[in-house]
Amino acid sequence: MFFIRTATDRDLPQVQALLKETWHATYDAILGVEQVNALTAKWHDMASLKRRLATRDAEFVVADDGKQLAGMGYAAMASSEPNLAILHQLYVLPAHQGHGIGGDLVAELETCFPNASRMRLEVLSANARAIRFYQSLGFEQTATIENDAGTGQPAAVFEKDLPG
């Protein structure tokens, strides 16, 4: 059984490995191995993970069974829109996908922002499995991005009202 808890500095090496494995499993077919290598090196380096861990008005959570981390999530309050939390990252190791861990991570993150009335996320349009997952949690597509700044791929923007 995995428990959702706040991440610590000690978790970051496992989080980094989890991100690398999950990104390759998810995005190699969409972006290609070379672009995935470049993006994970840039976005998931230790300095970036430490910055996320220290960010104010943010929450960085992991799914932990005492032996390993199976998933991670990171969300933060939007600086430009009041009452909006942005889900920046949600990843579950491929071997643990489909067992409720992703839903548990999102549910925990939804409770971490008492001033938020909405949560927003972006997902690559080619990532059909993630789109189905977010829709199953009540997220609805609100916009399309033709050229995602990080990947150059089309992306969908989803939002969900949070209980308040």
Short mmCIF file of N, CA and C in Angstrom, two decimals:
data_model
loop_
_atom_site.label_atom_id
_atom_site.label_comp_id
_atom_site.label_asym_id
_atom_site.label_seq_id
_atom_site.Cartn_x
_atom_site.Cartn_y
_atom_site.Cartn_z
N MET A 1 0.84 -1.17 0.00
CA MET A 1 0.00 0.00 0.00
C MET A 1 0.89 1.25 0.00
N PHE A 2 0.52 2.18 -0.83
CA PHE A 2 1.29 3.42 -0.92
C PHE A 2 0.57 4.53 -0.16
N PHE A 3 1.34 5.32 0.54
CA PHE A 3 0.83 6.47 1.27
C PHE A 3 1.32 7.73 0.59
N ILE A 4 0.49 8.73 0.57
CA ILE A 4 0.85 10.01 -0.03
C ILE A 4 1.37 10.90 1.09
N ARG A 5 2.56 11.47 0.87
CA ARG A 5 3.16 12.36 1.87
C ARG A 5 3.95 13.44 1.16
N THR A 6 4.30 14.47 1.93
CA THR A 6 5.12 15.55 1.39
C THR A 6 6.53 15.03 1.13
N ALA A 7 7.08 15.41 0.01
CA ALA A 7 8.44 15.01 -0.36
C ALA A 7 9.46 15.74 0.50
N THR A 8 10.62 15.12 0.66
CA THR A 8 11.75 15.72 1.37
C THR A 8 12.99 15.67 0.48
N ASP A 9 14.04 16.34 0.94
CA ASP A 9 15.32 16.30 0.21
C ASP A 9 15.79 14.87 -0.04
N ARG A 10 15.58 14.01 0.94
CA ARG A 10 16.04 12.61 0.82
C ARG A 10 15.34 11.86 -0.33
N ASP A 11 14.16 12.32 -0.71
CA ASP A 11 13.41 11.66 -1.78
C ASP A 11 13.88 12.03 -3.18
N LEU A 12 14.59 13.13 -3.30
CA LEU A 12 14.86 13.68 -4.63
C LEU A 12 15.62 12.74 -5.57
N PRO A 13 16.62 11.97 -5.12
CA PRO A 13 17.24 11.03 -6.06
C PRO A 13 16.25 10.00 -6.62
N GLN A 14 15.35 9.49 -5.77
CA GLN A 14 14.34 8.54 -6.26
C GLN A 14 13.34 9.23 -7.18
N VAL A 15 12.97 10.47 -6.84
CA VAL A 15 12.05 11.22 -7.69
C VAL A 15 12.69 11.44 -9.06
N GLN A 16 13.95 11.79 -9.08
CA GLN A 16 14.65 12.02 -10.34
C GLN A 16 14.66 10.75 -11.19
N ALA A 17 14.94 9.61 -10.59
CA ALA A 17 14.93 8.34 -11.32
C ALA A 17 13.52 7.99 -11.81
N LEU A 18 12.52 8.23 -10.98
CA LEU A 18 11.13 7.99 -11.34
C LEU A 18 10.74 8.84 -12.54
N LEU A 19 11.11 10.12 -12.52
CA LEU A 19 10.80 11.01 -13.63
C LEU A 19 11.46 10.55 -14.93
N LYS A 20 12.71 10.15 -14.84
CA LYS A 20 13.42 9.70 -16.05
C LYS A 20 12.74 8.46 -16.63
N GLU A 21 12.46 7.47 -15.79
CA GLU A 21 11.83 6.25 -16.28
C GLU A 21 10.44 6.52 -16.86
N THR A 22 9.66 7.31 -16.15
CA THR A 22 8.29 7.58 -16.58
C THR A 22 8.26 8.42 -17.85
N TRP A 23 9.14 9.40 -17.94
CA TRP A 23 9.20 10.22 -19.15
C TRP A 23 9.57 9.37 -20.37
N HIS A 24 10.53 8.50 -20.24
CA HIS A 24 10.89 7.65 -21.38
C HIS A 24 9.74 6.74 -21.76
N ALA A 25 9.09 6.15 -20.79
CA ALA A 25 7.97 5.25 -21.08
C ALA A 25 6.81 5.98 -21.74
N THR A 26 6.59 7.22 -21.34
CA THR A 26 5.45 8.00 -21.83
C THR A 26 5.74 8.73 -23.12
N TYR A 27 6.92 9.34 -23.21
CA TYR A 27 7.15 10.32 -24.28
C TYR A 27 8.13 9.90 -25.38
N ASP A 28 8.84 8.79 -25.23
CA ASP A 28 9.77 8.39 -26.30
C ASP A 28 9.06 8.27 -27.65
N ALA A 29 7.87 7.67 -27.65
CA ALA A 29 7.14 7.48 -28.90
C ALA A 29 6.57 8.79 -29.45
N ILE A 30 6.37 9.77 -28.58
CA ILE A 30 5.78 11.05 -28.99
C ILE A 30 6.87 12.05 -29.40
N LEU A 31 7.91 12.15 -28.56
CA LEU A 31 8.93 13.18 -28.76
C LEU A 31 10.25 12.64 -29.31
N GLY A 32 10.48 11.36 -29.14
CA GLY A 32 11.77 10.77 -29.51
C GLY A 32 12.71 10.74 -28.31
N VAL A 33 13.56 9.74 -28.30
CA VAL A 33 14.47 9.51 -27.17
C VAL A 33 15.38 10.71 -26.92
N GLU A 34 15.93 11.29 -27.98
CA GLU A 34 16.87 12.41 -27.80
C GLU A 34 16.21 13.60 -27.14
N GLN A 35 14.99 13.96 -27.57
CA GLN A 35 14.32 15.10 -26.94
C GLN A 35 13.94 14.78 -25.50
N VAL A 36 13.52 13.57 -25.23
CA VAL A 36 13.19 13.18 -23.85
C VAL A 36 14.44 13.27 -22.98
N ASN A 37 15.57 12.78 -23.49
CA ASN A 37 16.82 12.90 -22.73
C ASN A 37 17.15 14.36 -22.43
N ALA A 38 17.01 15.21 -23.42
CA ALA A 38 17.33 16.63 -23.24
C ALA A 38 16.38 17.29 -22.24
N LEU A 39 15.08 17.01 -22.36
CA LEU A 39 14.11 17.64 -21.46
C LEU A 39 14.25 17.13 -20.03
N THR A 40 14.47 15.84 -19.85
CA THR A 40 14.62 15.34 -18.49
C THR A 40 15.91 15.87 -17.86
N ALA A 41 16.96 16.02 -18.64
CA ALA A 41 18.20 16.58 -18.10
C ALA A 41 18.00 18.04 -17.67
N LYS A 42 17.17 18.76 -18.43
CA LYS A 42 16.94 20.18 -18.14
C LYS A 42 15.91 20.38 -17.02
N TRP A 43 14.80 19.68 -17.10
CA TRP A 43 13.68 19.92 -16.18
C TRP A 43 13.75 19.11 -14.90
N HIS A 44 14.48 18.01 -14.90
CA HIS A 44 14.48 17.12 -13.75
C HIS A 44 15.85 16.98 -13.10
N ASP A 45 16.71 17.97 -13.32
CA ASP A 45 18.01 17.94 -12.64
C ASP A 45 17.79 18.22 -11.15
N MET A 46 18.76 17.92 -10.36
CA MET A 46 18.63 18.04 -8.91
C MET A 46 18.34 19.47 -8.47
N ALA A 47 18.95 20.45 -9.10
CA ALA A 47 18.71 21.85 -8.74
C ALA A 47 17.24 22.23 -8.98
N SER A 48 16.67 21.79 -10.09
CA SER A 48 15.26 22.08 -10.38
C SER A 48 14.34 21.42 -9.36
N LEU A 49 14.63 20.18 -9.01
CA LEU A 49 13.80 19.48 -8.02
C LEU A 49 13.89 20.17 -6.66
N LYS A 50 15.09 20.61 -6.27
CA LYS A 50 15.24 21.31 -4.99
C LYS A 50 14.50 22.63 -4.99
N ARG A 51 14.50 23.33 -6.12
CA ARG A 51 13.74 24.59 -6.21
C ARG A 51 12.25 24.33 -6.03
N ARG A 52 11.74 23.29 -6.65
CA ARG A 52 10.32 22.97 -6.50
C ARG A 52 10.00 22.64 -5.05
N LEU A 53 10.87 21.90 -4.42
CA LEU A 53 10.65 21.52 -3.02
C LEU A 53 10.60 22.74 -2.11
N ALA A 54 11.34 23.78 -2.45
CA ALA A 54 11.43 24.97 -1.61
C ALA A 54 10.45 26.08 -2.02
N THR A 55 9.69 25.90 -3.07
CA THR A 55 8.80 26.94 -3.57
C THR A 55 7.65 27.21 -2.58
N ARG A 56 7.43 28.49 -2.32
CA ARG A 56 6.30 28.90 -1.47
C ARG A 56 4.99 28.70 -2.23
N ASP A 57 3.93 28.48 -1.47
CA ASP A 57 2.60 28.29 -2.06
C ASP A 57 2.58 27.14 -3.06
N ALA A 58 3.32 26.10 -2.73
CA ALA A 58 3.39 24.91 -3.59
C ALA A 58 3.39 23.66 -2.71
N GLU A 59 3.10 22.54 -3.33
CA GLU A 59 3.16 21.27 -2.62
C GLU A 59 3.78 20.23 -3.54
N PHE A 60 4.70 19.46 -3.00
CA PHE A 60 5.45 18.42 -3.71
C PHE A 60 5.19 17.14 -2.92
N VAL A 61 4.46 16.19 -3.51
CA VAL A 61 4.08 14.97 -2.80
C VAL A 61 4.62 13.74 -3.52
N VAL A 62 4.75 12.66 -2.74
CA VAL A 62 5.19 11.39 -3.29
C VAL A 62 4.28 10.27 -2.76
N ALA A 63 4.22 9.18 -3.53
CA ALA A 63 3.54 7.96 -3.11
C ALA A 63 4.62 7.00 -2.65
N ASP A 64 4.58 6.62 -1.38
CA ASP A 64 5.66 5.87 -0.73
C ASP A 64 5.08 4.65 -0.03
N ASP A 65 5.69 3.48 -0.24
CA ASP A 65 5.27 2.28 0.49
C ASP A 65 6.29 1.87 1.55
N GLY A 66 7.25 2.74 1.83
CA GLY A 66 8.30 2.43 2.80
C GLY A 66 9.53 1.81 2.18
N LYS A 67 9.42 1.32 0.95
CA LYS A 67 10.55 0.73 0.24
C LYS A 67 10.90 1.51 -1.01
N GLN A 68 9.88 2.03 -1.67
CA GLN A 68 10.11 2.74 -2.93
C GLN A 68 9.06 3.83 -3.11
N LEU A 69 9.37 4.76 -3.99
CA LEU A 69 8.41 5.77 -4.42
C LEU A 69 7.83 5.31 -5.74
N ALA A 70 6.50 5.31 -5.84
CA ALA A 70 5.85 4.87 -7.07
C ALA A 70 5.31 6.04 -7.88
N GLY A 71 5.21 7.22 -7.26
CA GLY A 71 4.67 8.36 -7.97
C GLY A 71 5.02 9.65 -7.29
N MET A 72 4.82 10.74 -8.04
CA MET A 72 5.07 12.07 -7.49
C MET A 72 4.12 13.07 -8.13
N GLY A 73 3.87 14.14 -7.40
CA GLY A 73 3.05 15.22 -7.92
C GLY A 73 3.55 16.55 -7.39
N TYR A 74 3.40 17.57 -8.21
CA TYR A 74 3.82 18.92 -7.81
C TYR A 74 2.81 19.92 -8.35
N ALA A 75 2.28 20.75 -7.45
CA ALA A 75 1.35 21.80 -7.83
C ALA A 75 1.70 23.06 -7.06
N ALA A 76 1.30 24.20 -7.62
CA ALA A 76 1.58 25.48 -6.99
C ALA A 76 0.47 26.46 -7.32
N MET A 77 0.28 27.43 -6.44
CA MET A 77 -0.66 28.50 -6.72
C MET A 77 -0.13 29.33 -7.88
N ALA A 78 -1.02 29.75 -8.75
CA ALA A 78 -0.65 30.60 -9.88
C ALA A 78 -0.30 31.98 -9.37
N SER A 79 0.75 32.56 -9.90
CA SER A 79 1.15 33.90 -9.48
C SER A 79 0.31 34.97 -10.16
N SER A 80 -0.27 34.66 -11.30
CA SER A 80 -0.99 35.68 -12.07
C SER A 80 -2.51 35.61 -11.91
N GLU A 81 -3.03 34.49 -11.40
CA GLU A 81 -4.48 34.34 -11.26
C GLU A 81 -4.81 33.91 -9.83
N PRO A 82 -5.56 34.75 -9.11
CA PRO A 82 -5.94 34.36 -7.75
C PRO A 82 -6.87 33.15 -7.79
N ASN A 83 -6.80 32.34 -6.77
CA ASN A 83 -7.68 31.18 -6.60
C ASN A 83 -7.43 30.06 -7.61
N LEU A 84 -6.27 30.06 -8.26
CA LEU A 84 -5.96 29.02 -9.23
C LEU A 84 -4.71 28.26 -8.79
N ALA A 85 -4.84 26.94 -8.65
CA ALA A 85 -3.69 26.06 -8.42
C ALA A 85 -3.36 25.40 -9.75
N ILE A 86 -2.08 25.27 -10.04
CA ILE A 86 -1.64 24.65 -11.28
C ILE A 86 -0.93 23.35 -10.96
N LEU A 87 -1.42 22.27 -11.55
CA LEU A 87 -0.77 20.97 -11.43
C LEU A 87 0.33 20.93 -12.48
N HIS A 88 1.57 21.05 -12.03
CA HIS A 88 2.71 21.10 -12.95
C HIS A 88 3.22 19.71 -13.32
N GLN A 89 3.18 18.80 -12.36
CA GLN A 89 3.74 17.46 -12.60
C GLN A 89 2.91 16.41 -11.88
N LEU A 90 2.67 15.30 -12.56
CA LEU A 90 2.06 14.13 -11.96
C LEU A 90 2.57 12.92 -12.74
N TYR A 91 3.36 12.10 -12.07
CA TYR A 91 3.95 10.94 -12.75
C TYR A 91 3.93 9.74 -11.82
N VAL A 92 3.56 8.60 -12.39
CA VAL A 92 3.54 7.33 -11.68
C VAL A 92 4.37 6.35 -12.49
N LEU A 93 5.23 5.60 -11.81
CA LEU A 93 6.05 4.60 -12.50
C LEU A 93 5.16 3.68 -13.34
N PRO A 94 5.59 3.33 -14.53
CA PRO A 94 4.77 2.49 -15.41
C PRO A 94 4.26 1.21 -14.74
N ALA A 95 5.07 0.56 -13.92
CA ALA A 95 4.65 -0.69 -13.27
C ALA A 95 3.52 -0.48 -12.27
N HIS A 96 3.30 0.76 -11.85
CA HIS A 96 2.27 1.06 -10.84
C HIS A 96 1.10 1.85 -11.40
N GLN A 97 1.09 2.12 -12.70
CA GLN A 97 -0.01 2.86 -13.30
C GLN A 97 -1.26 1.98 -13.34
N GLY A 98 -2.40 2.62 -13.20
CA GLY A 98 -3.66 1.90 -13.25
C GLY A 98 -4.09 1.31 -11.92
N HIS A 99 -3.40 1.65 -10.83
CA HIS A 99 -3.73 1.11 -9.51
C HIS A 99 -4.23 2.17 -8.54
N GLY A 100 -4.56 3.36 -9.03
CA GLY A 100 -5.13 4.39 -8.18
C GLY A 100 -4.15 5.37 -7.57
N ILE A 101 -2.87 5.18 -7.80
CA ILE A 101 -1.86 6.06 -7.19
C ILE A 101 -1.97 7.47 -7.75
N GLY A 102 -2.13 7.60 -9.04
CA GLY A 102 -2.26 8.93 -9.65
C GLY A 102 -3.47 9.67 -9.10
N GLY A 103 -4.58 8.99 -8.98
CA GLY A 103 -5.78 9.60 -8.41
C GLY A 103 -5.58 10.02 -6.98
N ASP A 104 -4.87 9.20 -6.20
CA ASP A 104 -4.57 9.55 -4.81
C ASP A 104 -3.68 10.78 -4.73
N LEU A 105 -2.70 10.87 -5.62
CA LEU A 105 -1.81 12.04 -5.63
C LEU A 105 -2.61 13.31 -5.97
N VAL A 106 -3.46 13.24 -6.98
CA VAL A 106 -4.26 14.41 -7.35
C VAL A 106 -5.20 14.78 -6.20
N ALA A 107 -5.86 13.80 -5.61
CA ALA A 107 -6.77 14.08 -4.50
C ALA A 107 -6.06 14.80 -3.37
N GLU A 108 -4.85 14.37 -3.05
CA GLU A 108 -4.07 15.03 -1.99
C GLU A 108 -3.73 16.47 -2.40
N LEU A 109 -3.27 16.66 -3.62
CA LEU A 109 -2.91 18.00 -4.07
C LEU A 109 -4.11 18.94 -4.10
N GLU A 110 -5.28 18.41 -4.40
CA GLU A 110 -6.48 19.25 -4.42
C GLU A 110 -6.80 19.82 -3.04
N THR A 111 -6.37 19.14 -1.98
CA THR A 111 -6.66 19.61 -0.61
C THR A 111 -5.59 20.55 -0.07
N CYS A 112 -4.51 20.72 -0.77
CA CYS A 112 -3.36 21.49 -0.28
C CYS A 112 -3.47 22.99 -0.48
N PHE A 113 -4.50 23.44 -1.18
CA PHE A 113 -4.60 24.85 -1.54
C PHE A 113 -5.97 25.38 -1.13
N PRO A 114 -6.13 25.73 0.15
CA PRO A 114 -7.45 26.16 0.63
C PRO A 114 -7.98 27.42 -0.04
N ASN A 115 -7.12 28.24 -0.62
CA ASN A 115 -7.57 29.45 -1.30
C ASN A 115 -7.87 29.24 -2.77
N ALA A 116 -7.64 28.03 -3.27
CA ALA A 116 -7.88 27.75 -4.69
C ALA A 116 -9.30 27.26 -4.90
N SER A 117 -9.93 27.79 -5.93
CA SER A 117 -11.25 27.31 -6.31
C SER A 117 -11.20 26.47 -7.59
N ARG A 118 -10.04 26.52 -8.28
CA ARG A 118 -9.86 25.76 -9.51
C ARG A 118 -8.45 25.18 -9.57
N MET A 119 -8.31 24.08 -10.31
CA MET A 119 -6.99 23.51 -10.60
C MET A 119 -6.89 23.38 -12.11
N ARG A 120 -5.72 23.75 -12.64
CA ARG A 120 -5.45 23.71 -14.08
C ARG A 120 -4.22 22.85 -14.34
N LEU A 121 -4.20 22.23 -15.51
CA LEU A 121 -3.04 21.46 -15.95
C LEU A 121 -2.96 21.50 -17.46
N GLU A 122 -1.79 21.17 -17.98
CA GLU A 122 -1.59 21.00 -19.42
C GLU A 122 -1.08 19.60 -19.66
N VAL A 123 -1.52 19.00 -20.75
CA VAL A 123 -1.08 17.66 -21.13
C VAL A 123 -0.91 17.64 -22.65
N LEU A 124 0.14 16.98 -23.12
CA LEU A 124 0.32 16.88 -24.56
C LEU A 124 -0.88 16.20 -25.19
N SER A 125 -1.36 16.75 -26.28
CA SER A 125 -2.54 16.21 -26.96
C SER A 125 -2.35 14.77 -27.41
N ALA A 126 -1.12 14.37 -27.69
CA ALA A 126 -0.83 13.00 -28.12
C ALA A 126 -0.83 12.00 -26.97
N ASN A 127 -0.91 12.48 -25.74
CA ASN A 127 -0.89 11.60 -24.57
C ASN A 127 -2.33 11.23 -24.19
N ALA A 128 -2.93 10.37 -25.02
CA ALA A 128 -4.34 10.01 -24.86
C ALA A 128 -4.62 9.35 -23.52
N ARG A 129 -3.71 8.55 -23.02
CA ARG A 129 -3.94 7.88 -21.73
C ARG A 129 -4.05 8.90 -20.60
N ALA A 130 -3.18 9.91 -20.60
CA ALA A 130 -3.25 10.94 -19.56
C ALA A 130 -4.53 11.75 -19.69
N ILE A 131 -4.94 12.04 -20.91
CA ILE A 131 -6.18 12.80 -21.11
C ILE A 131 -7.37 12.03 -20.54
N ARG A 132 -7.45 10.74 -20.83
CA ARG A 132 -8.54 9.92 -20.27
C ARG A 132 -8.48 9.91 -18.75
N PHE A 133 -7.28 9.82 -18.20
CA PHE A 133 -7.11 9.81 -16.75
C PHE A 133 -7.65 11.10 -16.14
N TYR A 134 -7.22 12.24 -16.65
CA TYR A 134 -7.67 13.52 -16.09
C TYR A 134 -9.17 13.71 -16.27
N GLN A 135 -9.71 13.29 -17.39
CA GLN A 135 -11.16 13.38 -17.58
C GLN A 135 -11.90 12.51 -16.56
N SER A 136 -11.33 11.36 -16.23
CA SER A 136 -11.98 10.48 -15.25
C SER A 136 -12.00 11.10 -13.86
N LEU A 137 -11.12 12.07 -13.61
CA LEU A 137 -11.08 12.77 -12.33
C LEU A 137 -11.92 14.05 -12.34
N GLY A 138 -12.61 14.31 -13.43
CA GLY A 138 -13.49 15.47 -13.50
C GLY A 138 -12.90 16.70 -14.15
N PHE A 139 -11.70 16.60 -14.69
CA PHE A 139 -11.10 17.73 -15.40
C PHE A 139 -11.75 17.84 -16.78
N GLU A 140 -11.96 19.07 -17.22
CA GLU A 140 -12.55 19.33 -18.53
C GLU A 140 -11.60 20.20 -19.35
N GLN A 141 -11.51 19.90 -20.64
CA GLN A 141 -10.63 20.68 -21.51
C GLN A 141 -11.22 22.07 -21.70
N THR A 142 -10.36 23.08 -21.51
CA THR A 142 -10.79 24.47 -21.64
C THR A 142 -10.08 25.21 -22.76
N ALA A 143 -8.98 24.68 -23.25
CA ALA A 143 -8.22 25.36 -24.30
C ALA A 143 -7.27 24.37 -24.96
N THR A 144 -6.72 24.81 -26.09
CA THR A 144 -5.70 24.05 -26.81
C THR A 144 -4.51 24.98 -27.05
N ILE A 145 -3.32 24.43 -26.89
CA ILE A 145 -2.09 25.16 -27.18
C ILE A 145 -1.49 24.51 -28.43
N GLU A 146 -1.30 25.28 -29.46
CA GLU A 146 -0.80 24.73 -30.72
C GLU A 146 0.66 24.31 -30.65
N ASN A 147 1.46 25.04 -29.88
CA ASN A 147 2.90 24.79 -29.84
C ASN A 147 3.38 24.95 -28.40
N ASP A 148 3.32 23.86 -27.63
CA ASP A 148 3.77 23.88 -26.24
C ASP A 148 5.21 24.38 -26.17
N ALA A 149 5.44 25.34 -25.30
CA ALA A 149 6.76 25.99 -25.23
C ALA A 149 7.90 25.02 -24.96
N GLY A 150 7.67 24.01 -24.16
CA GLY A 150 8.75 23.10 -23.80
C GLY A 150 9.01 22.01 -24.82
N THR A 151 7.94 21.57 -25.51
CA THR A 151 8.09 20.41 -26.38
C THR A 151 7.88 20.71 -27.85
N GLY A 152 7.22 21.81 -28.17
CA GLY A 152 6.89 22.11 -29.56
C GLY A 152 5.69 21.33 -30.07
N GLN A 153 5.01 20.61 -29.18
CA GLN A 153 3.87 19.78 -29.56
C GLN A 153 2.56 20.45 -29.15
N PRO A 154 1.45 20.08 -29.79
CA PRO A 154 0.16 20.57 -29.34
C PRO A 154 -0.15 20.03 -27.94
N ALA A 155 -0.83 20.85 -27.15
CA ALA A 155 -1.19 20.46 -25.79
C ALA A 155 -2.62 20.89 -25.50
N ALA A 156 -3.23 20.23 -24.55
CA ALA A 156 -4.59 20.56 -24.11
C ALA A 156 -4.51 21.10 -22.69
N VAL A 157 -5.33 22.11 -22.42
CA VAL A 157 -5.43 22.69 -21.08
C VAL A 157 -6.72 22.15 -20.46
N PHE A 158 -6.61 21.64 -19.24
CA PHE A 158 -7.75 21.11 -18.51
C PHE A 158 -7.90 21.86 -17.21
N GLU A 159 -9.15 22.00 -16.76
CA GLU A 159 -9.44 22.61 -15.46
C GLU A 159 -10.51 21.83 -14.74
N LYS A 160 -10.50 22.04 -13.42
CA LYS A 160 -11.50 21.41 -12.55
C LYS A 160 -11.80 22.36 -11.43
N ASP A 161 -13.07 22.51 -11.09
CA ASP A 161 -13.43 23.28 -9.91
C ASP A 161 -13.10 22.46 -8.68
N LEU A 162 -12.57 23.12 -7.66
CA LEU A 162 -12.23 22.45 -6.42
C LEU A 162 -13.33 22.71 -5.39
N PRO A 163 -13.59 21.72 -4.55
CA PRO A 163 -14.60 21.95 -3.52
C PRO A 163 -14.14 23.06 -2.58
N GLY A 164 -15.05 23.89 -2.18
CA GLY A 164 -14.64 24.99 -1.33
C GLY A 164 -15.60 25.19 -0.27
#
